[in-house]
XYZ file of C-alpha atoms in Angstrom:
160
model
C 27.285 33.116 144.306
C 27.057 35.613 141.068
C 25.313 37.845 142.962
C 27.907 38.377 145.421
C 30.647 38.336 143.183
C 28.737 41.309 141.460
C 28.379 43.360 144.335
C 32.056 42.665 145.618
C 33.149 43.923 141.923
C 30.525 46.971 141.962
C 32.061 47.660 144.973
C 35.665 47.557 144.129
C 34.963 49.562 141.210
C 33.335 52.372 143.086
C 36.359 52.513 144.982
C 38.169 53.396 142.346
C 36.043 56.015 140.920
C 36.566 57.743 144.310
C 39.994 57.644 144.263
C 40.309 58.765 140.773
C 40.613 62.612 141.362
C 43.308 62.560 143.751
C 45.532 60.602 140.980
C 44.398 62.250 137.884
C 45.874 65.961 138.020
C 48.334 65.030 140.554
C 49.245 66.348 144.160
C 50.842 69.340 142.334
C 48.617 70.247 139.669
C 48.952 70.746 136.064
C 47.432 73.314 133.327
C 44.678 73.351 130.999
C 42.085 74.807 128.703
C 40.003 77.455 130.267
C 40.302 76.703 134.090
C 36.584 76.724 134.217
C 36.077 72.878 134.034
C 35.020 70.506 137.279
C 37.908 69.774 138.868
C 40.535 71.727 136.946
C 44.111 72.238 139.192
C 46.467 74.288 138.982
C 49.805 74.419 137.716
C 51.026 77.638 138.655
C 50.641 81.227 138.234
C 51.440 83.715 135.300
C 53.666 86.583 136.018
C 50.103 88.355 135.306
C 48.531 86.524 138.804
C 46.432 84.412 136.753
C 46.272 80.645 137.142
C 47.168 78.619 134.533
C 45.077 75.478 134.783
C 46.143 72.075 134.135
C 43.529 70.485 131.340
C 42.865 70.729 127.528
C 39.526 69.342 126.571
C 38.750 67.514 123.032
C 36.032 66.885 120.716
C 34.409 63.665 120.949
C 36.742 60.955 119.209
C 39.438 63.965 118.742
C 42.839 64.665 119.621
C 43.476 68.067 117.982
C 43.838 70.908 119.607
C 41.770 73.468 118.956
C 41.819 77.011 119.415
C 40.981 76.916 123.311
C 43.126 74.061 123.709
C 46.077 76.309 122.006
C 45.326 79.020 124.239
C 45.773 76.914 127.280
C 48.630 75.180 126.133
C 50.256 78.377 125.103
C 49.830 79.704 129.022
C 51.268 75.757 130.059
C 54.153 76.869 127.529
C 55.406 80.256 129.290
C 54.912 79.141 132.574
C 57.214 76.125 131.986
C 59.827 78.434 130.097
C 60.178 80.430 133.058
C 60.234 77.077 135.441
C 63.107 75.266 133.420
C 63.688 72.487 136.203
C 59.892 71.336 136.135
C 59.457 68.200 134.223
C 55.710 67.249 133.403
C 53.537 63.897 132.666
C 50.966 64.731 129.649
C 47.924 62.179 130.696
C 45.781 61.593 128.161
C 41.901 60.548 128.974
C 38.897 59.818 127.313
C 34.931 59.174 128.309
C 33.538 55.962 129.114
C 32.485 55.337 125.738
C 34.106 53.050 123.472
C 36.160 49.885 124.389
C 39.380 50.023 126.861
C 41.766 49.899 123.792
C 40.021 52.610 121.983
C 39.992 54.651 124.392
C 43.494 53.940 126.069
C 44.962 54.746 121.895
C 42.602 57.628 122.293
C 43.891 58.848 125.137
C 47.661 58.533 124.350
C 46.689 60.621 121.036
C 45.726 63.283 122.939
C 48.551 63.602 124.889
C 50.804 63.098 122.302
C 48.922 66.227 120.649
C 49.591 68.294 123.803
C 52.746 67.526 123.918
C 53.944 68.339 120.180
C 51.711 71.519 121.010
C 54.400 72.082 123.796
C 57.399 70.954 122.133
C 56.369 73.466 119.148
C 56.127 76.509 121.635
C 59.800 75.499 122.507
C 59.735 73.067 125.578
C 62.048 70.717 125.014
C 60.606 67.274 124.609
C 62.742 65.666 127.018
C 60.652 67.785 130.003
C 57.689 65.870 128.742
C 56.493 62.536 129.349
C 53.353 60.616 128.068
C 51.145 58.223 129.443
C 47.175 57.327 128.666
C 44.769 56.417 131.380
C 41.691 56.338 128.539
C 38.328 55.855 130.937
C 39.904 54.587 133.660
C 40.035 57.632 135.558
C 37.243 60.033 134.904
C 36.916 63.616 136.211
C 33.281 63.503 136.086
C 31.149 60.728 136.611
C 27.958 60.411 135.105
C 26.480 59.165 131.346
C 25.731 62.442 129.908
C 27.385 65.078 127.414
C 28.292 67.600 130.696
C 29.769 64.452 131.991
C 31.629 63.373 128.983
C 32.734 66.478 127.649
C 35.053 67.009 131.206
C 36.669 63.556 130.630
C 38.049 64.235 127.191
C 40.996 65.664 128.009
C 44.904 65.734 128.862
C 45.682 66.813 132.047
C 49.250 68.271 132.853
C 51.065 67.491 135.864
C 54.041 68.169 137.240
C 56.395 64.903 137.566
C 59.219 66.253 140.241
């Protein structure tokens, strides 16, 4: 009987990890540090023809953003000032280490940061919403730094 209730859960959770990309950066995209990560969407494009991508990456246990982080966030900032009807969800995420409530306060820290980022470069705070996903939906699977270093990070999407 425990064995089948661990395969019907190992199963069920696999499921999810599949699904997880198609709900983390949104059908639409977002914007984010250096559009060279696994997976990274797309917001939009800069006047320039250059994508702005849709994630900012963190140090483990982190939520500032640094200098690459600013640089992406800077590129989410003109874009949106140019694209005053788009409203956005900041989702914060973390890797699978740590426990659930760690990681979902982790999370939400890092979006936070991202969005004060924003609301510093002049987007009105209003246009942005929060919300922290922690591990539950990874970019990357795997238990490894490569892996780990792609889900620390707050994706941008657009919300309408």
């Amino acid at each position: 009987m425990k064995k089948s209730a661990l395969a019907i859960a190992a199963a069920l959770l696999l499921l999810a990890a599949c699904d997880s990309d198609s709900t983390d950066s949104g059908a639409a995209g977002g914007v984010g540090a250096n559009g060279t990560g696994t997976g990274a969407g797309v917001l939009g494009t800069a006047t320039d023809g250059t994508n702005i991508t849709d994630r900012v990456y963190f140090a483990t246990d982190s939520s500032v953003v640094d200098s690459e982080g600013q640089s992406a966030l800077d590129r989410q900032a003109g874009w949106l000032k140019s694209n005053e009807s788009v409203n956005v969800t900041l989702e914060g995420h973390a890797d699978e280490r740590g426990t659930r409530e760690y990681n979902i306060a982790l999370g939400e820290r890092r979006a936070t940061a991202a969005k004060n980022y924003l609301v510093g470069q002049g987007i009105s705070a209003s246009r942005i919403n929060t919300i922290s996903y922690g591990k539950e939906r990874p970019a990357v699977t795997g238990n490894d730094d490569s892996s780990w270093s792609q889900n620390r990070r707050a994706v941008t999407v657009i919300a309408n």
